[in-house]
Protein backbone atom coordinates (compact mmCIF):
# COMPACT_ATOMS: atom_id res chain seq x y z
CA UNK A 1 0.00 0.00 0.00
CA UNK A 2 1.36 3.38 -0.95
CA UNK A 3 1.62 6.34 1.39
CA UNK A 4 -1.19 8.03 -0.48
CA UNK A 5 -3.46 4.97 -0.14
CA UNK A 6 -2.68 4.72 3.59
CA UNK A 7 -3.53 8.41 3.99
CA UNK A 8 -6.87 7.93 2.20
CA UNK A 9 -7.68 4.88 4.35
CA UNK A 10 -6.76 6.81 7.48
CA UNK A 11 -9.02 9.75 6.55
CA UNK A 12 -11.90 7.42 5.68
CA UNK A 13 -11.49 5.60 9.00
CA UNK A 14 -11.35 8.85 10.97
CA UNK A 15 -14.40 10.16 9.13
CA UNK A 16 -16.34 6.98 9.84
CA UNK A 17 -15.33 7.14 13.51
CA UNK A 18 -16.51 10.75 13.69
CA UNK A 19 -19.87 9.91 12.11
CA UNK A 20 -20.29 6.93 14.44
CA UNK A 21 -19.44 9.07 17.47
CA UNK A 22 -21.92 11.77 16.42
CA UNK A 23 -24.62 9.14 15.90
CA UNK A 24 -24.04 7.77 19.40
CA UNK A 25 -24.29 11.25 20.91
CA UNK A 26 -27.50 11.90 18.98
CA UNK A 27 -28.99 8.67 20.32
CA UNK A 28 -27.99 9.30 23.92
CA UNK A 29 -31.15 9.02 25.99
CA UNK A 30 -32.63 12.23 27.28
CA UNK A 31 -33.33 12.63 30.96
CA UNK A 32 -35.66 14.76 33.06
CA UNK A 33 -32.68 17.11 33.51
CA UNK A 34 -32.72 18.01 29.79
CA UNK A 35 -35.75 20.34 29.89
CA UNK A 36 -38.33 17.92 28.48
CA UNK A 37 -41.46 20.01 29.13
CA UNK A 38 -42.37 23.70 28.85
CA UNK A 39 -43.36 26.18 31.57
CA UNK A 40 -46.70 26.72 29.80
CA UNK A 41 -47.39 22.98 29.73
CA UNK A 42 -46.62 22.72 33.45
CA UNK A 43 -49.00 25.65 34.14
CA UNK A 44 -51.78 23.82 32.30
CA UNK A 45 -50.86 20.72 34.26
CA UNK A 46 -51.10 22.60 37.57
CA UNK A 47 -54.69 23.59 36.79
CA UNK A 48 -55.55 20.01 35.84
CA UNK A 49 -53.73 18.67 38.90
CA UNK A 50 -55.81 20.92 41.16
CA UNK A 51 -58.98 19.63 39.51
CA UNK A 52 -58.13 15.92 39.23
CA UNK A 53 -55.42 15.09 41.77
CA UNK A 54 -55.10 17.59 44.63
CA UNK A 55 -58.10 16.23 46.53
CA UNK A 56 -56.09 13.09 47.33
CA UNK A 57 -52.44 14.12 46.78
CA UNK A 58 -52.71 17.56 48.36
CA UNK A 59 -52.00 20.97 46.91
CA UNK A 60 -48.86 20.99 44.77
CA UNK A 61 -48.59 17.21 45.19
CA UNK A 62 -47.12 17.43 48.69
CA UNK A 63 -49.27 14.53 49.89
CA UNK A 64 -52.64 14.29 51.52
CA UNK A 65 -54.57 12.18 53.97
CA UNK A 66 -55.65 9.78 51.21
CA UNK A 67 -52.56 9.49 48.98
CA UNK A 68 -48.78 9.91 49.09
CA UNK A 69 -46.73 12.89 48.01
CA UNK A 70 -45.83 13.16 44.35
CA UNK A 71 -42.83 15.32 45.15
CA UNK A 72 -39.65 14.89 47.13
CA UNK A 73 -36.98 12.28 47.65
CA UNK A 74 -39.24 9.30 48.29
CA UNK A 75 -41.22 9.93 45.11
CA UNK A 76 -38.11 10.52 42.99
CA UNK A 77 -36.42 7.43 44.43
CA UNK A 78 -39.46 5.39 43.41
CA UNK A 79 -39.10 6.43 39.75
CA UNK A 80 -35.30 6.78 39.63
CA UNK A 81 -33.96 4.86 36.63
CA UNK A 82 -37.39 4.33 35.10
CA UNK A 83 -38.77 6.32 32.21
CA UNK A 84 -41.12 9.28 32.13
CA UNK A 85 -43.29 6.93 30.07
CA UNK A 86 -43.62 4.70 33.14
CA UNK A 87 -44.87 7.66 35.19
CA UNK A 88 -47.21 8.76 32.38
CA UNK A 89 -48.62 5.23 32.00
CA UNK A 90 -49.16 4.82 35.72
CA UNK A 91 -51.05 8.11 35.85
CA UNK A 92 -53.04 7.11 32.77
CA UNK A 93 -54.03 3.64 33.92
CA UNK A 94 -54.53 4.12 37.68
CA UNK A 95 -55.56 7.73 38.24
CA UNK A 96 -57.75 9.26 39.40
CA UNK A 97 -59.50 6.49 41.31
CA UNK A 98 -62.85 5.77 39.75
CA UNK A 99 -61.93 7.63 36.55
CA UNK A 100 -58.89 5.60 35.48
CA UNK A 101 -57.97 6.14 31.84
CA UNK A 102 -60.43 8.99 31.37
CA UNK A 103 -57.93 11.85 31.33
CA UNK A 104 -56.96 12.62 27.73
CA UNK A 105 -53.32 11.97 26.77
CA UNK A 106 -52.40 15.68 26.26
CA UNK A 107 -53.87 16.51 29.68
CA UNK A 108 -52.00 13.58 31.24
CA UNK A 109 -48.79 14.89 29.64
CA UNK A 110 -49.50 18.34 31.13
CA UNK A 111 -50.06 16.81 34.59
CA UNK A 112 -46.83 14.84 34.18
CA UNK A 113 -45.04 18.09 33.21
CA UNK A 114 -46.41 19.73 36.36
CA UNK A 115 -45.13 16.79 38.43
CA UNK A 116 -41.67 17.18 36.88
CA UNK A 117 -41.73 20.91 37.65
CA UNK A 118 -42.89 20.24 41.22
CA UNK A 119 -39.85 17.98 41.61
CA UNK A 120 -37.54 20.81 40.47
CA UNK A 121 -36.64 19.41 37.05
CA UNK A 122 -35.95 22.22 34.57
CA UNK A 123 -38.34 23.30 31.83
CA UNK A 124 -37.24 23.50 28.22
CA UNK A 125 -38.38 24.69 24.79
CA UNK A 126 -40.42 21.66 23.72
CA UNK A 127 -43.57 20.24 25.28
CA UNK A 128 -43.53 16.79 26.80
CA UNK A 129 -45.06 14.44 24.21
CA UNK A 130 -48.38 12.79 24.94
CA UNK A 131 -47.43 9.45 23.38
CA UNK A 132 -46.27 6.84 25.87
CA UNK A 133 -43.76 5.28 23.47
CA UNK A 134 -42.01 8.63 22.96
CA UNK A 135 -41.85 9.15 26.72
CA UNK A 136 -40.19 5.76 27.22
CA UNK A 137 -36.97 7.27 25.81
CA UNK A 138 -36.83 9.94 28.55
CA UNK A 139 -35.14 8.64 31.69
CA UNK A 140 -36.25 9.74 35.15
CA UNK A 141 -33.04 10.36 37.10
CA UNK A 142 -33.41 11.62 40.67
CA UNK A 143 -29.86 13.02 40.69
CA UNK A 144 -28.48 15.34 38.03
CA UNK A 145 -25.90 13.45 35.96
PDB file of C-alpha atoms in Angstrom:
ATOM      1  CA  UNK A   1       0.000   0.000   0.000  1.00  0.00           C
ATOM      2  CA  UNK A   2       1.364   3.381  -0.948  1.00  0.00           C
ATOM      3  CA  UNK A   3       1.617   6.335   1.389  1.00  0.00           C
ATOM      4  CA  UNK A   4      -1.195   8.028  -0.477  1.00  0.00           C
ATOM      5  CA  UNK A   5      -3.456   4.969  -0.139  1.00  0.00           C
ATOM      6  CA  UNK A   6      -2.679   4.722   3.589  1.00  0.00           C
ATOM      7  CA  UNK A   7      -3.531   8.412   3.987  1.00  0.00           C
ATOM      8  CA  UNK A   8      -6.867   7.928   2.195  1.00  0.00           C
ATOM      9  CA  UNK A   9      -7.679   4.877   4.346  1.00  0.00           C
ATOM     10  CA  UNK A  10      -6.764   6.813   7.484  1.00  0.00           C
ATOM     11  CA  UNK A  11      -9.024   9.751   6.547  1.00  0.00           C
ATOM     12  CA  UNK A  12     -11.904   7.418   5.677  1.00  0.00           C
ATOM     13  CA  UNK A  13     -11.492   5.596   9.002  1.00  0.00           C
ATOM     14  CA  UNK A  14     -11.352   8.851  10.968  1.00  0.00           C
ATOM     15  CA  UNK A  15     -14.404  10.163   9.132  1.00  0.00           C
ATOM     16  CA  UNK A  16     -16.340   6.977   9.845  1.00  0.00           C
ATOM     17  CA  UNK A  17     -15.332   7.142  13.510  1.00  0.00           C
ATOM     18  CA  UNK A  18     -16.515  10.752  13.693  1.00  0.00           C
ATOM     19  CA  UNK A  19     -19.866   9.914  12.109  1.00  0.00           C
ATOM     20  CA  UNK A  20     -20.291   6.934  14.440  1.00  0.00           C
ATOM     21  CA  UNK A  21     -19.443   9.073  17.468  1.00  0.00           C
ATOM     22  CA  UNK A  22     -21.921  11.770  16.417  1.00  0.00           C
ATOM     23  CA  UNK A  23     -24.622   9.142  15.904  1.00  0.00           C
ATOM     24  CA  UNK A  24     -24.039   7.768  19.397  1.00  0.00           C
ATOM     25  CA  UNK A  25     -24.292  11.248  20.907  1.00  0.00           C
ATOM     26  CA  UNK A  26     -27.502  11.904  18.978  1.00  0.00           C
ATOM     27  CA  UNK A  27     -28.986   8.666  20.318  1.00  0.00           C
ATOM     28  CA  UNK A  28     -27.988   9.299  23.921  1.00  0.00           C
ATOM     29  CA  UNK A  29     -31.153   9.024  25.989  1.00  0.00           C
ATOM     30  CA  UNK A  30     -32.633  12.226  27.277  1.00  0.00           C
ATOM     31  CA  UNK A  31     -33.328  12.630  30.963  1.00  0.00           C
ATOM     32  CA  UNK A  32     -35.655  14.759  33.060  1.00  0.00           C
ATOM     33  CA  UNK A  33     -32.683  17.113  33.505  1.00  0.00           C
ATOM     34  CA  UNK A  34     -32.722  18.010  29.787  1.00  0.00           C
ATOM     35  CA  UNK A  35     -35.750  20.336  29.887  1.00  0.00           C
ATOM     36  CA  UNK A  36     -38.330  17.916  28.482  1.00  0.00           C
ATOM     37  CA  UNK A  37     -41.460  20.012  29.132  1.00  0.00           C
ATOM     38  CA  UNK A  38     -42.371  23.704  28.853  1.00  0.00           C
ATOM     39  CA  UNK A  39     -43.364  26.180  31.567  1.00  0.00           C
ATOM     40  CA  UNK A  40     -46.701  26.717  29.805  1.00  0.00           C
ATOM     41  CA  UNK A  41     -47.393  22.979  29.728  1.00  0.00           C
ATOM     42  CA  UNK A  42     -46.625  22.716  33.451  1.00  0.00           C
ATOM     43  CA  UNK A  43     -48.996  25.651  34.143  1.00  0.00           C
ATOM     44  CA  UNK A  44     -51.784  23.820  32.300  1.00  0.00           C
ATOM     45  CA  UNK A  45     -50.861  20.717  34.264  1.00  0.00           C
ATOM     46  CA  UNK A  46     -51.100  22.603  37.572  1.00  0.00           C
ATOM     47  CA  UNK A  47     -54.694  23.594  36.793  1.00  0.00           C
ATOM     48  CA  UNK A  48     -55.551  20.012  35.837  1.00  0.00           C
ATOM     49  CA  UNK A  49     -53.729  18.665  38.899  1.00  0.00           C
ATOM     50  CA  UNK A  50     -55.810  20.921  41.163  1.00  0.00           C
ATOM     51  CA  UNK A  51     -58.980  19.632  39.508  1.00  0.00           C
ATOM     52  CA  UNK A  52     -58.134  15.924  39.225  1.00  0.00           C
ATOM     53  CA  UNK A  53     -55.422  15.087  41.774  1.00  0.00           C
ATOM     54  CA  UNK A  54     -55.101  17.585  44.632  1.00  0.00           C
ATOM     55  CA  UNK A  55     -58.097  16.233  46.534  1.00  0.00           C
ATOM     56  CA  UNK A  56     -56.086  13.085  47.326  1.00  0.00           C
ATOM     57  CA  UNK A  57     -52.441  14.121  46.785  1.00  0.00           C
ATOM     58  CA  UNK A  58     -52.713  17.556  48.362  1.00  0.00           C
ATOM     59  CA  UNK A  59     -52.004  20.970  46.905  1.00  0.00           C
ATOM     60  CA  UNK A  60     -48.859  20.988  44.773  1.00  0.00           C
ATOM     61  CA  UNK A  61     -48.591  17.208  45.188  1.00  0.00           C
ATOM     62  CA  UNK A  62     -47.124  17.433  48.685  1.00  0.00           C
ATOM     63  CA  UNK A  63     -49.268  14.529  49.889  1.00  0.00           C
ATOM     64  CA  UNK A  64     -52.641  14.290  51.524  1.00  0.00           C
ATOM     65  CA  UNK A  65     -54.565  12.178  53.968  1.00  0.00           C
ATOM     66  CA  UNK A  66     -55.645   9.785  51.208  1.00  0.00           C
ATOM     67  CA  UNK A  67     -52.562   9.495  48.982  1.00  0.00           C
ATOM     68  CA  UNK A  68     -48.780   9.914  49.090  1.00  0.00           C
ATOM     69  CA  UNK A  69     -46.726  12.891  48.011  1.00  0.00           C
ATOM     70  CA  UNK A  70     -45.832  13.162  44.352  1.00  0.00           C
ATOM     71  CA  UNK A  71     -42.826  15.321  45.149  1.00  0.00           C
ATOM     72  CA  UNK A  72     -39.654  14.887  47.134  1.00  0.00           C
ATOM     73  CA  UNK A  73     -36.978  12.281  47.651  1.00  0.00           C
ATOM     74  CA  UNK A  74     -39.241   9.301  48.291  1.00  0.00           C
ATOM     75  CA  UNK A  75     -41.217   9.931  45.105  1.00  0.00           C
ATOM     76  CA  UNK A  76     -38.110  10.521  42.990  1.00  0.00           C
ATOM     77  CA  UNK A  77     -36.418   7.427  44.434  1.00  0.00           C
ATOM     78  CA  UNK A  78     -39.464   5.395  43.414  1.00  0.00           C
ATOM     79  CA  UNK A  79     -39.096   6.429  39.750  1.00  0.00           C
ATOM     80  CA  UNK A  80     -35.299   6.777  39.625  1.00  0.00           C
ATOM     81  CA  UNK A  81     -33.961   4.860  36.633  1.00  0.00           C
ATOM     82  CA  UNK A  82     -37.390   4.334  35.102  1.00  0.00           C
ATOM     83  CA  UNK A  83     -38.775   6.323  32.206  1.00  0.00           C
ATOM     84  CA  UNK A  84     -41.117   9.284  32.135  1.00  0.00           C
ATOM     85  CA  UNK A  85     -43.288   6.930  30.072  1.00  0.00           C
ATOM     86  CA  UNK A  86     -43.622   4.699  33.139  1.00  0.00           C
ATOM     87  CA  UNK A  87     -44.873   7.657  35.186  1.00  0.00           C
ATOM     88  CA  UNK A  88     -47.208   8.762  32.375  1.00  0.00           C
ATOM     89  CA  UNK A  89     -48.624   5.231  31.996  1.00  0.00           C
ATOM     90  CA  UNK A  90     -49.157   4.818  35.723  1.00  0.00           C
ATOM     91  CA  UNK A  91     -51.045   8.108  35.851  1.00  0.00           C
ATOM     92  CA  UNK A  92     -53.045   7.107  32.770  1.00  0.00           C
ATOM     93  CA  UNK A  93     -54.026   3.637  33.924  1.00  0.00           C
ATOM     94  CA  UNK A  94     -54.529   4.115  37.675  1.00  0.00           C
ATOM     95  CA  UNK A  95     -55.564   7.731  38.244  1.00  0.00           C
ATOM     96  CA  UNK A  96     -57.746   9.262  39.400  1.00  0.00           C
ATOM     97  CA  UNK A  97     -59.504   6.487  41.315  1.00  0.00           C
ATOM     98  CA  UNK A  98     -62.855   5.767  39.752  1.00  0.00           C
ATOM     99  CA  UNK A  99     -61.926   7.634  36.551  1.00  0.00           C
ATOM    100  CA  UNK A 100     -58.885   5.603  35.478  1.00  0.00           C
ATOM    101  CA  UNK A 101     -57.968   6.139  31.841  1.00  0.00           C
ATOM    102  CA  UNK A 102     -60.435   8.993  31.365  1.00  0.00           C
ATOM    103  CA  UNK A 103     -57.930  11.851  31.331  1.00  0.00           C
ATOM    104  CA  UNK A 104     -56.956  12.624  27.729  1.00  0.00           C
ATOM    105  CA  UNK A 105     -53.320  11.973  26.775  1.00  0.00           C
ATOM    106  CA  UNK A 106     -52.405  15.679  26.256  1.00  0.00           C
ATOM    107  CA  UNK A 107     -53.869  16.507  29.682  1.00  0.00           C
ATOM    108  CA  UNK A 108     -51.995  13.581  31.236  1.00  0.00           C
ATOM    109  CA  UNK A 109     -48.786  14.895  29.638  1.00  0.00           C
ATOM    110  CA  UNK A 110     -49.502  18.336  31.132  1.00  0.00           C
ATOM    111  CA  UNK A 111     -50.060  16.811  34.590  1.00  0.00           C
ATOM    112  CA  UNK A 112     -46.826  14.842  34.185  1.00  0.00           C
ATOM    113  CA  UNK A 113     -45.041  18.089  33.206  1.00  0.00           C
ATOM    114  CA  UNK A 114     -46.412  19.725  36.361  1.00  0.00           C
ATOM    115  CA  UNK A 115     -45.129  16.794  38.430  1.00  0.00           C
ATOM    116  CA  UNK A 116     -41.668  17.183  36.880  1.00  0.00           C
ATOM    117  CA  UNK A 117     -41.732  20.909  37.646  1.00  0.00           C
ATOM    118  CA  UNK A 118     -42.894  20.239  41.220  1.00  0.00           C
ATOM    119  CA  UNK A 119     -39.849  17.978  41.610  1.00  0.00           C
ATOM    120  CA  UNK A 120     -37.541  20.810  40.466  1.00  0.00           C
ATOM    121  CA  UNK A 121     -36.637  19.408  37.048  1.00  0.00           C
ATOM    122  CA  UNK A 122     -35.952  22.216  34.566  1.00  0.00           C
ATOM    123  CA  UNK A 123     -38.336  23.304  31.827  1.00  0.00           C
ATOM    124  CA  UNK A 124     -37.245  23.504  28.216  1.00  0.00           C
ATOM    125  CA  UNK A 125     -38.375  24.688  24.794  1.00  0.00           C
ATOM    126  CA  UNK A 126     -40.425  21.662  23.720  1.00  0.00           C
ATOM    127  CA  UNK A 127     -43.569  20.237  25.276  1.00  0.00           C
ATOM    128  CA  UNK A 128     -43.531  16.790  26.797  1.00  0.00           C
ATOM    129  CA  UNK A 129     -45.059  14.444  24.207  1.00  0.00           C
ATOM    130  CA  UNK A 130     -48.381  12.794  24.943  1.00  0.00           C
ATOM    131  CA  UNK A 131     -47.426   9.447  23.385  1.00  0.00           C
ATOM    132  CA  UNK A 132     -46.275   6.843  25.870  1.00  0.00           C
ATOM    133  CA  UNK A 133     -43.764   5.283  23.469  1.00  0.00           C
ATOM    134  CA  UNK A 134     -42.009   8.627  22.960  1.00  0.00           C
ATOM    135  CA  UNK A 135     -41.852   9.153  26.719  1.00  0.00           C
ATOM    136  CA  UNK A 136     -40.187   5.759  27.216  1.00  0.00           C
ATOM    137  CA  UNK A 137     -36.973   7.273  25.814  1.00  0.00           C
ATOM    138  CA  UNK A 138     -36.825   9.945  28.549  1.00  0.00           C
ATOM    139  CA  UNK A 139     -35.139   8.638  31.685  1.00  0.00           C
ATOM    140  CA  UNK A 140     -36.246   9.740  35.149  1.00  0.00           C
ATOM    141  CA  UNK A 141     -33.044  10.365  37.101  1.00  0.00           C
ATOM    142  CA  UNK A 142     -33.415  11.617  40.667  1.00  0.00           C
ATOM    143  CA  UNK A 143     -29.863  13.023  40.689  1.00  0.00           C
ATOM    144  CA  UNK A 144     -28.484  15.335  38.034  1.00  0.00           C
ATOM    145  CA  UNK A 145     -25.897  13.447  35.956  1.00  0.00           C
TER     146      UNK A 145
END
